mmCIF file of C-alpha atoms in Angstrom:
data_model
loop_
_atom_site.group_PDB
_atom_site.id
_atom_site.type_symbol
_atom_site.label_atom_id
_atom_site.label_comp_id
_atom_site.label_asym_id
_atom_site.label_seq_id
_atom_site.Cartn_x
_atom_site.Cartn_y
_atom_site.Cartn_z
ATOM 1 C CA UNK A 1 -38.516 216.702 112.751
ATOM 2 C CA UNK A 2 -36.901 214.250 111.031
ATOM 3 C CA UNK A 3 -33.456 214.482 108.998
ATOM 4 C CA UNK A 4 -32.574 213.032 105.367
ATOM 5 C CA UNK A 5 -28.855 210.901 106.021
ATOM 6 C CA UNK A 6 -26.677 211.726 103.480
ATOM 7 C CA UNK A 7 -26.411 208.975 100.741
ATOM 8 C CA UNK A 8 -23.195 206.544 100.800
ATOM 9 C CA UNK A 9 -20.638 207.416 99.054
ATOM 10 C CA UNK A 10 -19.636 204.922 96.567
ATOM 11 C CA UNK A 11 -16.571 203.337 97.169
ATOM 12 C CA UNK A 12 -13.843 200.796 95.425
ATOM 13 C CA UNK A 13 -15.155 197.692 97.243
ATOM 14 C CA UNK A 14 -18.774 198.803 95.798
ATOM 15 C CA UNK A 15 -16.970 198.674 92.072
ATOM 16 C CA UNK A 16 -15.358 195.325 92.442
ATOM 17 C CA UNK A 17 -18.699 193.403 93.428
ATOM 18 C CA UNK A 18 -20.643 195.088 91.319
ATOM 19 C CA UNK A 19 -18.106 194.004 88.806
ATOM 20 C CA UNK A 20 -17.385 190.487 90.253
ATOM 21 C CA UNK A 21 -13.557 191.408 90.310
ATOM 22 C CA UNK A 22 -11.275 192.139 92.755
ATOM 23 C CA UNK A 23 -10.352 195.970 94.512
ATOM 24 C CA UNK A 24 -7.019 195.401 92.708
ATOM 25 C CA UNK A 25 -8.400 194.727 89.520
ATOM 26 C CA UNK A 26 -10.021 198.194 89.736
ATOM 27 C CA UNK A 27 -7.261 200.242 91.386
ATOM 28 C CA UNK A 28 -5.273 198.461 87.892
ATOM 29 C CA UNK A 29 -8.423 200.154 85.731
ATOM 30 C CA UNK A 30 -8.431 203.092 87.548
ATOM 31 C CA UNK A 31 -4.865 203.554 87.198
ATOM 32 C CA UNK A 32 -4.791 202.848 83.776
ATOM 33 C CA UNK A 33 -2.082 199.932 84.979
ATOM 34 C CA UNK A 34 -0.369 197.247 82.696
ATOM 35 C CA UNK A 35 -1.584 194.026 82.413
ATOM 36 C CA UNK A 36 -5.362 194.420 82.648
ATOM 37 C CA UNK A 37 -7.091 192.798 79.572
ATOM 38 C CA UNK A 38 -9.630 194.457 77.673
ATOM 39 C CA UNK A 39 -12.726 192.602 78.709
ATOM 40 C CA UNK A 40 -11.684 193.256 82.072
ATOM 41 C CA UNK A 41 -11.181 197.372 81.603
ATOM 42 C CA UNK A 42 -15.142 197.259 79.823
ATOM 43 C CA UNK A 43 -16.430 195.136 82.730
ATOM 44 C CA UNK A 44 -15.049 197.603 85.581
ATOM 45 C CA UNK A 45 -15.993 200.535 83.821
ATOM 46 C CA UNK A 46 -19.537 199.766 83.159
ATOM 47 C CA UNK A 47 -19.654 199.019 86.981
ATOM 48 C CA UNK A 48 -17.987 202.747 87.349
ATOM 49 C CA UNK A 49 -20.858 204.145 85.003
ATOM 50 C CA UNK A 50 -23.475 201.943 86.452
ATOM 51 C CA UNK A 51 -22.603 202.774 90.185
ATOM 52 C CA UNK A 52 -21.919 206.422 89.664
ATOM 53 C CA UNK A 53 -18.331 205.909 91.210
ATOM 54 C CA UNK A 54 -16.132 208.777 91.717
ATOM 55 C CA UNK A 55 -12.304 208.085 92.994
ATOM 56 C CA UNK A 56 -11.478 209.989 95.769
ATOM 57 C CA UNK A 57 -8.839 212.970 94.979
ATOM 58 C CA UNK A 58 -7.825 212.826 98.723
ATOM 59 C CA UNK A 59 -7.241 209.152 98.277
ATOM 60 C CA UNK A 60 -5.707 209.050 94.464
ATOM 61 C CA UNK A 61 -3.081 211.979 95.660
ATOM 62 C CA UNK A 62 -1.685 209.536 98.635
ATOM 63 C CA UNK A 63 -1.241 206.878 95.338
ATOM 64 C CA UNK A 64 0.725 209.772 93.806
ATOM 65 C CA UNK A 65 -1.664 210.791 91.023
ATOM 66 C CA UNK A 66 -4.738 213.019 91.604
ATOM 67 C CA UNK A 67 -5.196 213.363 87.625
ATOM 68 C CA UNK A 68 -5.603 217.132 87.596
ATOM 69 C CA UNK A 69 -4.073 219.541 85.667
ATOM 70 C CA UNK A 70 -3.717 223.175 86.627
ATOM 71 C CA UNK A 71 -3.710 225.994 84.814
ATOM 72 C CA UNK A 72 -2.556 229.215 85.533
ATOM 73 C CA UNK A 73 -3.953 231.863 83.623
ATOM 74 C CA UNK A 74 -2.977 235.859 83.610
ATOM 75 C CA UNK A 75 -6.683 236.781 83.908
ATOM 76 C CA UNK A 76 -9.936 235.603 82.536
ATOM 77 C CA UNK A 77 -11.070 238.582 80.159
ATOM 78 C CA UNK A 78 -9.043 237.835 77.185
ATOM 79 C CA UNK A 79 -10.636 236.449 74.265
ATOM 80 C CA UNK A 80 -7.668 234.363 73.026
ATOM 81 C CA UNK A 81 -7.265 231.834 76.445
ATOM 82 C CA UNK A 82 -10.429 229.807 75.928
ATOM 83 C CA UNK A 83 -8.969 228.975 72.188
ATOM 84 C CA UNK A 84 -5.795 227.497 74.451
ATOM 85 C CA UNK A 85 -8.273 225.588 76.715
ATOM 86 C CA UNK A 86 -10.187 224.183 73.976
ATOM 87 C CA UNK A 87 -7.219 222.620 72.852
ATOM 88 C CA UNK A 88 -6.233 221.425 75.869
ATOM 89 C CA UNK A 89 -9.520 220.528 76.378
ATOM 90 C CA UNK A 90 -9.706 218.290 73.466
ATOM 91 C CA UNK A 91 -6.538 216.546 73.965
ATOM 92 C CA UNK A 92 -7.368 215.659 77.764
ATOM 93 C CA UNK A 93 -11.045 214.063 76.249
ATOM 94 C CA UNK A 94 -10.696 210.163 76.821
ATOM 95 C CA UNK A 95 -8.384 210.471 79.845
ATOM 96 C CA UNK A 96 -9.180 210.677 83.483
ATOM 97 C CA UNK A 97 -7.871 214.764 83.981
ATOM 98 C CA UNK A 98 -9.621 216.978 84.532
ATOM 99 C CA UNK A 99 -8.279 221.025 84.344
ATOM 100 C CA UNK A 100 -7.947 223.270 87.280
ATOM 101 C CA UNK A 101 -8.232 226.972 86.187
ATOM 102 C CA UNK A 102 -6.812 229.942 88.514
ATOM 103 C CA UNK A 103 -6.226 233.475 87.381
ATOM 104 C CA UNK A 104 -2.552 234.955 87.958
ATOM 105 C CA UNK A 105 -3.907 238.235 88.785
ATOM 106 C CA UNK A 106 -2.478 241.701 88.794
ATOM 107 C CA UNK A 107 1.160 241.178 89.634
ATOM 108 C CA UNK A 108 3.658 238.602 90.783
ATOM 109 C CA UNK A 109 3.071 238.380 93.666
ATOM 110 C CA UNK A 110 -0.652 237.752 93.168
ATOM 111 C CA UNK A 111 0.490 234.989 90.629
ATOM 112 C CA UNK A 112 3.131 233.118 92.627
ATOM 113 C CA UNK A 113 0.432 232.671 95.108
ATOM 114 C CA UNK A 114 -1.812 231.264 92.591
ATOM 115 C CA UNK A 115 1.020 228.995 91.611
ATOM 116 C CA UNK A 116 1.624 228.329 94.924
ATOM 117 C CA UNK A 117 -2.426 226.937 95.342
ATOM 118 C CA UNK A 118 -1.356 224.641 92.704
ATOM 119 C CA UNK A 119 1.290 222.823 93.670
ATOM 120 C CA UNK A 120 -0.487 222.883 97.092
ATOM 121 C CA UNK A 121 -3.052 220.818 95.692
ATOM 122 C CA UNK A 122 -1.271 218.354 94.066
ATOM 123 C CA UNK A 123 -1.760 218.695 90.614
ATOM 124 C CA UNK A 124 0.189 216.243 88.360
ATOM 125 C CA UNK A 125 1.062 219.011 86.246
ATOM 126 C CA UNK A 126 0.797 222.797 85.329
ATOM 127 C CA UNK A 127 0.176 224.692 82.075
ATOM 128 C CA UNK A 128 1.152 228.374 82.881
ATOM 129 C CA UNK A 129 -0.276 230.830 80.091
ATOM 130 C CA UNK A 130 2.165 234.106 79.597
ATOM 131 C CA UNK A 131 3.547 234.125 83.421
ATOM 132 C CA UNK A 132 4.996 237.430 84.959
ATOM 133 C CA UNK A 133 7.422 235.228 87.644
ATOM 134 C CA UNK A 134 10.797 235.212 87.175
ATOM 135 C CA UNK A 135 12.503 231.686 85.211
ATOM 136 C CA UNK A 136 14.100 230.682 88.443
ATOM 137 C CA UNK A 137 10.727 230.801 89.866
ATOM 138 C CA UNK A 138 9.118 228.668 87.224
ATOM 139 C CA UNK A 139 12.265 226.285 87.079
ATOM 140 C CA UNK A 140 11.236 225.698 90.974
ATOM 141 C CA UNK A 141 8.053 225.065 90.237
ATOM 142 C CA UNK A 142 8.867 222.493 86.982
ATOM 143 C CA UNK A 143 11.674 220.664 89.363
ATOM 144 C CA UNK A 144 8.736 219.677 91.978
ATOM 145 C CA UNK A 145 6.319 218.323 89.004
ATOM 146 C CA UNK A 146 5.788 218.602 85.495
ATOM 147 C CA UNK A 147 5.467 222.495 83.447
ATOM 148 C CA UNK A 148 4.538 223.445 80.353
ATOM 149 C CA UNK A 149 5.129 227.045 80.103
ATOM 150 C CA UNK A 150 3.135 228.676 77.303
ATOM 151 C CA UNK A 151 3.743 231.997 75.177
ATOM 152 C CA UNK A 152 7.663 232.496 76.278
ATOM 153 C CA UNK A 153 10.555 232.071 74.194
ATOM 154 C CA UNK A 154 13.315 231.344 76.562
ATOM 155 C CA UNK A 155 14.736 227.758 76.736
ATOM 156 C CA UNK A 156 15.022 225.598 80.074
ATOM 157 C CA UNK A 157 16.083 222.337 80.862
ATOM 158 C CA UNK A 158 13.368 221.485 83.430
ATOM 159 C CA UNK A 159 10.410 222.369 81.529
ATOM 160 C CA UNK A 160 8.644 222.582 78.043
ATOM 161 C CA UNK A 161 8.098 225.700 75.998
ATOM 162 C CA UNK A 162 5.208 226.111 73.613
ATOM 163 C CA UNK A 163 5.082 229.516 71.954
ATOM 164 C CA UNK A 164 3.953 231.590 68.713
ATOM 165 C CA UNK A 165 6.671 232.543 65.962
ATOM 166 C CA UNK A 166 6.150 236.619 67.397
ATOM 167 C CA UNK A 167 8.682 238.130 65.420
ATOM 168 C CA UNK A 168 7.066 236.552 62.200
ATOM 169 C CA UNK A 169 3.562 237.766 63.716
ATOM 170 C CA UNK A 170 4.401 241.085 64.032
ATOM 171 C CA UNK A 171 6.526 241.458 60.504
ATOM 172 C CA UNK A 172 3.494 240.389 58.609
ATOM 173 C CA UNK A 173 1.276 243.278 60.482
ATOM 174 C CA UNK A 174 3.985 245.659 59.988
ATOM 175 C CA UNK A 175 4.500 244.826 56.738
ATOM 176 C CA UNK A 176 1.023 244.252 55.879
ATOM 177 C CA UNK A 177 0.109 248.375 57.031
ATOM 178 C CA UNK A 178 3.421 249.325 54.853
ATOM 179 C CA UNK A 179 2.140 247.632 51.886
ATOM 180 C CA UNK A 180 -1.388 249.410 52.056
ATOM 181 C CA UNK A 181 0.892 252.835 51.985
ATOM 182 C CA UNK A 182 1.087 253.727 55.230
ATOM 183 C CA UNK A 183 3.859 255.149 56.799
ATOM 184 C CA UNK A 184 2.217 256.639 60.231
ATOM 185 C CA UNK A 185 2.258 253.171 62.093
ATOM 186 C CA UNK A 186 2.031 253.398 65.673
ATOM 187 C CA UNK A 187 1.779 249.917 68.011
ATOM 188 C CA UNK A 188 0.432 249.603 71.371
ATOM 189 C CA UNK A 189 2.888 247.629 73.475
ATOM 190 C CA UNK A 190 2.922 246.086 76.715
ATOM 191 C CA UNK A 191 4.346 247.931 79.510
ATOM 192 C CA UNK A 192 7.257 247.580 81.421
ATOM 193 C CA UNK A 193 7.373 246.209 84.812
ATOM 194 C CA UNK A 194 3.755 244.461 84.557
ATOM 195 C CA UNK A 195 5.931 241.480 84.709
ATOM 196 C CA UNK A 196 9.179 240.028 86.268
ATOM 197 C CA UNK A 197 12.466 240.496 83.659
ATOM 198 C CA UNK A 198 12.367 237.354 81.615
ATOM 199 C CA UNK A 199 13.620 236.445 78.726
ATOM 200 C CA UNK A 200 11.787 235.587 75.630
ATOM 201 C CA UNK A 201 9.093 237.660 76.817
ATOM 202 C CA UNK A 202 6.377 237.660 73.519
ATOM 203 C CA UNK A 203 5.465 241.376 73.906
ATOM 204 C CA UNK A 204 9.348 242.529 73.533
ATOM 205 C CA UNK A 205 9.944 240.594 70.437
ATOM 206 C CA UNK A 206 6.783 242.182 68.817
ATOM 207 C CA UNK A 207 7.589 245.655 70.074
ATOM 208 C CA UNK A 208 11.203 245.071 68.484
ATOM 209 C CA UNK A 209 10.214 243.288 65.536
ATOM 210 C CA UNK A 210 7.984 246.155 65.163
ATOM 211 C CA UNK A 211 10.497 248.396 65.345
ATOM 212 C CA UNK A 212 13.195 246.730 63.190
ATOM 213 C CA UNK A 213 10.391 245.995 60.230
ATOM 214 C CA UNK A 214 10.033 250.325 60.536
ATOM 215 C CA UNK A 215 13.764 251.159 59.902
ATOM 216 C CA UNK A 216 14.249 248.492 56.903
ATOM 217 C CA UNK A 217 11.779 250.356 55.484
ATOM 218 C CA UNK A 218 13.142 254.194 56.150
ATOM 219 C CA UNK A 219 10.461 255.024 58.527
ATOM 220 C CA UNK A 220 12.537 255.117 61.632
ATOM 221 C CA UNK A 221 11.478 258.676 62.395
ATOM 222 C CA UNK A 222 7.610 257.861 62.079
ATOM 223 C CA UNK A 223 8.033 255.041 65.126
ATOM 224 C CA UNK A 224 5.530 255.685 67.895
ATOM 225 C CA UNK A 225 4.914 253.189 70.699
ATOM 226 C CA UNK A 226 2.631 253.519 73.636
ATOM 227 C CA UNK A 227 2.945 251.174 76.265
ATOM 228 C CA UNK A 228 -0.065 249.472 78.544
ATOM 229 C CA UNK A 229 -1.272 246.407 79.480
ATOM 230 C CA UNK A 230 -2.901 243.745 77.023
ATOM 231 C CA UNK A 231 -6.164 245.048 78.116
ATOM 232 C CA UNK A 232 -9.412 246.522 76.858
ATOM 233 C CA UNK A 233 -8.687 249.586 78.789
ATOM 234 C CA UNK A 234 -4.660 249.829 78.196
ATOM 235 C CA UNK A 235 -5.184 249.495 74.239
ATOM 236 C CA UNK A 236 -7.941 252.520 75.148
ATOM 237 C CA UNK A 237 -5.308 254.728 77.290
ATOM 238 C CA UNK A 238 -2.571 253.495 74.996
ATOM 239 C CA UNK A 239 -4.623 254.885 71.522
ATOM 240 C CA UNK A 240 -5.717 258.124 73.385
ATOM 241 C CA UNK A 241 -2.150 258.543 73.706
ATOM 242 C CA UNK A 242 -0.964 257.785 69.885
ATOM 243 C CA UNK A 243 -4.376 259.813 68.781
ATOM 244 C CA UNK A 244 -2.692 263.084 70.766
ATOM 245 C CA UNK A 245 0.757 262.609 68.952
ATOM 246 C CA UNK A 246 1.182 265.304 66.308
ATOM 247 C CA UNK A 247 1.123 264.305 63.387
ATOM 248 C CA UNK A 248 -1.533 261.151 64.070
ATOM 249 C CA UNK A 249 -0.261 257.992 63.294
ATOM 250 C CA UNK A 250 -2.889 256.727 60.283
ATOM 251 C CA UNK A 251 -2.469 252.813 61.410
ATOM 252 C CA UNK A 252 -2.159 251.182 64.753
ATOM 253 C CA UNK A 253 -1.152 247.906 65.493
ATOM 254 C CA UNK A 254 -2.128 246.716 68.781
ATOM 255 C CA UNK A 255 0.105 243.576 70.452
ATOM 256 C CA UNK A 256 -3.326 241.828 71.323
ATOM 257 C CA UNK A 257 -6.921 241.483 70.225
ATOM 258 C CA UNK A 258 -8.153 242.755 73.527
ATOM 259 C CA UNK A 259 -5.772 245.576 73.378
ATOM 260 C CA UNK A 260 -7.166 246.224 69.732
ATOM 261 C CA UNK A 261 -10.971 246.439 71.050
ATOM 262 C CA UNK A 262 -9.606 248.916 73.331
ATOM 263 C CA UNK A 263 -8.104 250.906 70.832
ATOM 264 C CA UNK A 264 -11.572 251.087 68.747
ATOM 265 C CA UNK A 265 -13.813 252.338 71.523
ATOM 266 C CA UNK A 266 -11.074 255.071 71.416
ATOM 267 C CA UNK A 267 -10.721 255.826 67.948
ATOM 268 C CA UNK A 268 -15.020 255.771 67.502
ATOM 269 C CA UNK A 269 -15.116 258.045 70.915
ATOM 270 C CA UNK A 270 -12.748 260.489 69.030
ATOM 271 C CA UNK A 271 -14.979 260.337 65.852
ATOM 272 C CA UNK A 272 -12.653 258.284 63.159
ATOM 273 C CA UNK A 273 -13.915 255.829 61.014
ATOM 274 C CA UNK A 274 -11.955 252.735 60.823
ATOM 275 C CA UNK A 275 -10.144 252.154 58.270
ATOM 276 C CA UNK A 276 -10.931 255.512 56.497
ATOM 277 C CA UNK A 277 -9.444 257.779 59.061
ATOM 278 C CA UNK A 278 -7.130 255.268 60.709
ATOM 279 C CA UNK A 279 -6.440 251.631 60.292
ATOM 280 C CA UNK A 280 -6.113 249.005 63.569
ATOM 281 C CA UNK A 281 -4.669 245.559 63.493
ATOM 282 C CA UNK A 282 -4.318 243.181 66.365
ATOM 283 C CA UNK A 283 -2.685 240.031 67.380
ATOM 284 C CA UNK A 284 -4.366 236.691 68.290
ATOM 285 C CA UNK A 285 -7.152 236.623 65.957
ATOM 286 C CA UNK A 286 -9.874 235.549 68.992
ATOM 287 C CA UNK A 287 -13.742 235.037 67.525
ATOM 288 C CA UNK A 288 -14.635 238.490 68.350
ATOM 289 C CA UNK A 289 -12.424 239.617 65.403
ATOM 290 C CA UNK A 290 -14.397 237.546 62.718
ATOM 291 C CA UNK A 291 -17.750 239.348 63.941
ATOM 292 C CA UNK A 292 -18.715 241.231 61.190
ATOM 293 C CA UNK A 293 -19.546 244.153 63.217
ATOM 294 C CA UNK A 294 -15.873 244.232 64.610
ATOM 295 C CA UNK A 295 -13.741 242.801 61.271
ATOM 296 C CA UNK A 296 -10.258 243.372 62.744
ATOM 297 C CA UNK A 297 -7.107 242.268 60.533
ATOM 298 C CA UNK A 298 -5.291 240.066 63.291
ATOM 299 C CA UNK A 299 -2.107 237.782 63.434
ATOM 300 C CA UNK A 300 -3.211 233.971 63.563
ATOM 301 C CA UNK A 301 -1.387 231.670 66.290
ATOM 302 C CA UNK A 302 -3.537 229.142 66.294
ATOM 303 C CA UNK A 303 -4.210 228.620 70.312
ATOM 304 C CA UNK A 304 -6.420 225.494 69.528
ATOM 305 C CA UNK A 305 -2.799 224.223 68.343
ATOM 306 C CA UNK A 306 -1.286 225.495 70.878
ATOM 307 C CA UNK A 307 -3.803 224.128 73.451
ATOM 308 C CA UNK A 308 -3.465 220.804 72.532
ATOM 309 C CA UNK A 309 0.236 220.243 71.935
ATOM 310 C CA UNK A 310 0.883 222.024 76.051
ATOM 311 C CA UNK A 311 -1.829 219.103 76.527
ATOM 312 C CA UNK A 312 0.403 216.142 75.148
ATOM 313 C CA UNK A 313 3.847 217.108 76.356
ATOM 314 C CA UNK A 314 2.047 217.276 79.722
ATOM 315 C CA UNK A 315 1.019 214.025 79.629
ATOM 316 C CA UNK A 316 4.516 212.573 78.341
ATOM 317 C CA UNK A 317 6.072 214.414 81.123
ATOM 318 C CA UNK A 318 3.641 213.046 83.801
ATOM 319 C CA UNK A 319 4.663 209.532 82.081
ATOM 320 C CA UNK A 320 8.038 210.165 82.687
ATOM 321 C CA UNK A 321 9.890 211.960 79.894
ATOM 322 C CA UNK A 322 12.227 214.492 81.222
ATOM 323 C CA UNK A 323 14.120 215.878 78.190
ATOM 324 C CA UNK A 324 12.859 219.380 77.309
ATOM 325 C CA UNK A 325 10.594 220.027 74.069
ATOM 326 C CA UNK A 326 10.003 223.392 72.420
ATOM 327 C CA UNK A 327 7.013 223.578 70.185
ATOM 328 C CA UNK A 328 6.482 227.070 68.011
ATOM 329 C CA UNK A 329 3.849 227.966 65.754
ATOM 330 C CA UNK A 330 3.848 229.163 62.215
ATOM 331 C CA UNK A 331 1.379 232.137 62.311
ATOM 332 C CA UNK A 332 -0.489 233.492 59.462
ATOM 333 C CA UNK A 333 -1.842 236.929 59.051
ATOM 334 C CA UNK A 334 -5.866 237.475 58.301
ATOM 335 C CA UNK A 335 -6.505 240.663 57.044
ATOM 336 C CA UNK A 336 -10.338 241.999 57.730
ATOM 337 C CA UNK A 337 -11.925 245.553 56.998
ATOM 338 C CA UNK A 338 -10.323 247.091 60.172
ATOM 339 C CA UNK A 339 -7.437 247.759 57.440
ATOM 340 C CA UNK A 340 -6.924 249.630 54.210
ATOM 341 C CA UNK A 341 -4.958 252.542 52.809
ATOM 342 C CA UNK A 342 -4.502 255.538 54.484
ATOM 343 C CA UNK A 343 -6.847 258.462 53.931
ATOM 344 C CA UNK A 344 -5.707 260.835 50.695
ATOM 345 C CA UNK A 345 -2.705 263.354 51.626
ATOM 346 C CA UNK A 346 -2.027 261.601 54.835
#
């Protein structure tokens, strides 16, 4: 019986006489190093292409750079993260990095370990996507290599904050359900304890803002929050909740698309047409709220934006920059059929 050998891997050495340059002349490509002249970058990288070379990540992270970025992401079913990573994506194209995804999990302690994995590996930097862990935890993490945290409000020295204008967000929904004549408005918020006390937390300034945009408008008394997690299922719980308030709220606004979806499978299961019985708004505007079928008035943050900016102040941190940078976007509210006034004598 006879056994196939595993093919050679391709190494440096291979590049450079392929080329007809020396290893230093490539480690200078590879590296992306001053001084190399243009001719000189196009002649080792055709070798690269020609030869199939791959660096080694073993070998790159004893240089101090394994080009990797990580990202840490709360978990994998919400419709709004691959708009982030698309961004990212995009700004990363024509570099050497490549993303590392891992999912947070259920709680913190499930995330710090996926944090943990990261730094382990020796990413050269870390996008972290709505973390539960406390700030001291993610100022540890930013003091051992560069952080962009993404969707908190909170201000740090050590790392750089990219996050949505929520209080706008959420007074244009309000606002928006007011303005159709409703006065029943209930929201689906997040729920306590899913995550660490930190400050700047997205989900509290919507719940507040919510709040707040209520009592300027006299309607203190008709305020009705349920709290669950930004999930399918907790915007299903948390409607099955509101729909069992008496009287029922004729408008929900849900702090997340995914919560939202949640909330319709409810309000269809209870047998209410949407928007003639009860109106639903969300918060994200993913691609599943455009589908006709769906049509759900949702808050705009643009995480294609936000993607690609967390990309770029990576980058300038790997290179070196170490003041902090704190990017927020202008959202914009899309209203869709899932909205309209509320039904006569309500």
């Amino acid at each position: 019986m006879t056994t196939r050998e595993r093919p050679r891997r391709v190494t440096i050495a291979d590049v450079a006489r392929h080329a007809g340059v020396s290893t230093t002349a490539v480690s200078k490509v590879l590296r992306s190093a001053y001084g190399v002249s243009p001719a000189m970058r196009e002649r080792v990288k055709a070798a690269i292409d020609e030869l199939g070379y791959r660096p080694h990540a073993a070998a790159r992270a004893m240089r101090g750079r394994t080009f990797t970025i990580g990202v840490l992401l709360p978990d994998l079913r919400n419709p709004f993260f691959p708009d982030i990573l698309d961004g990212l994506s995009e700004q990363l194209a024509g570099t050497d990095y490549q993303v590392i995804m891992v999912q947070g999990g259920p709680d913190t302690k499930a995330e710090t370990r996926a944090i943990d994995a990261l730094v382990d590996r020796q990413v050269d930097g870390i996008l972290m996507i709505a973390p539960r862990v406390r700030r001291v935890r993610l100022e540890e993490v930013a003091a051992q290599m560069p952080t962009v945290v993404l969707g908190l409000h909170g201000k740090s020295a050590v790392y750089d904050v990219v996050h949505d204008d929520d209080e706008l967000g959420a007074e244009l929904v309000v606002r928006h359900l007011i303005g159709l004549g409703h006065r029943r408005i209930a929201h689906v918020g997040y729920t306590p304890g899913l995550r660490e006390r930190t400050s700047g937390v997205l989900d509290e300034i919507r719940a507040a803002t919510y709040e707040r945009v209520m009592r300027e408008h006299g309607l203190e008394s008709e305020i009705a929050v349920a709290t669950a997690a930004y999930t399918e299922e907790g915007g299903y719980q948390g409607a099955r909740e509101l729909l069992e308030r008496a009287p029922r709220p004729t408008a929900i606004f849900a702090g997340a698309d995914l919560a939202a979806f949640g909330a319709l499978r409810a309000l269809h299961e209870a047998g209410l047409s949407v928007p003639e019985d009860l109106s639903l708004a969300g918060y994200d505007n993913t691609r599943l709220a455009a589908l006709s079928n769906i049509s759900l008035t949702s808050v705009d943050q643009d995480g294609a934006v936000m993607g690609r900016t967390a990309g770029r102040l990576l980058l300038e941190r790997i290179e070196g920059r170490t003041s902090s940078v704190r990017f927020s976007v202008t959202p914009t509210l899309v209203p869709r059929r899932s909205t309209g006034p509320p039904p006569p004598g309500a």
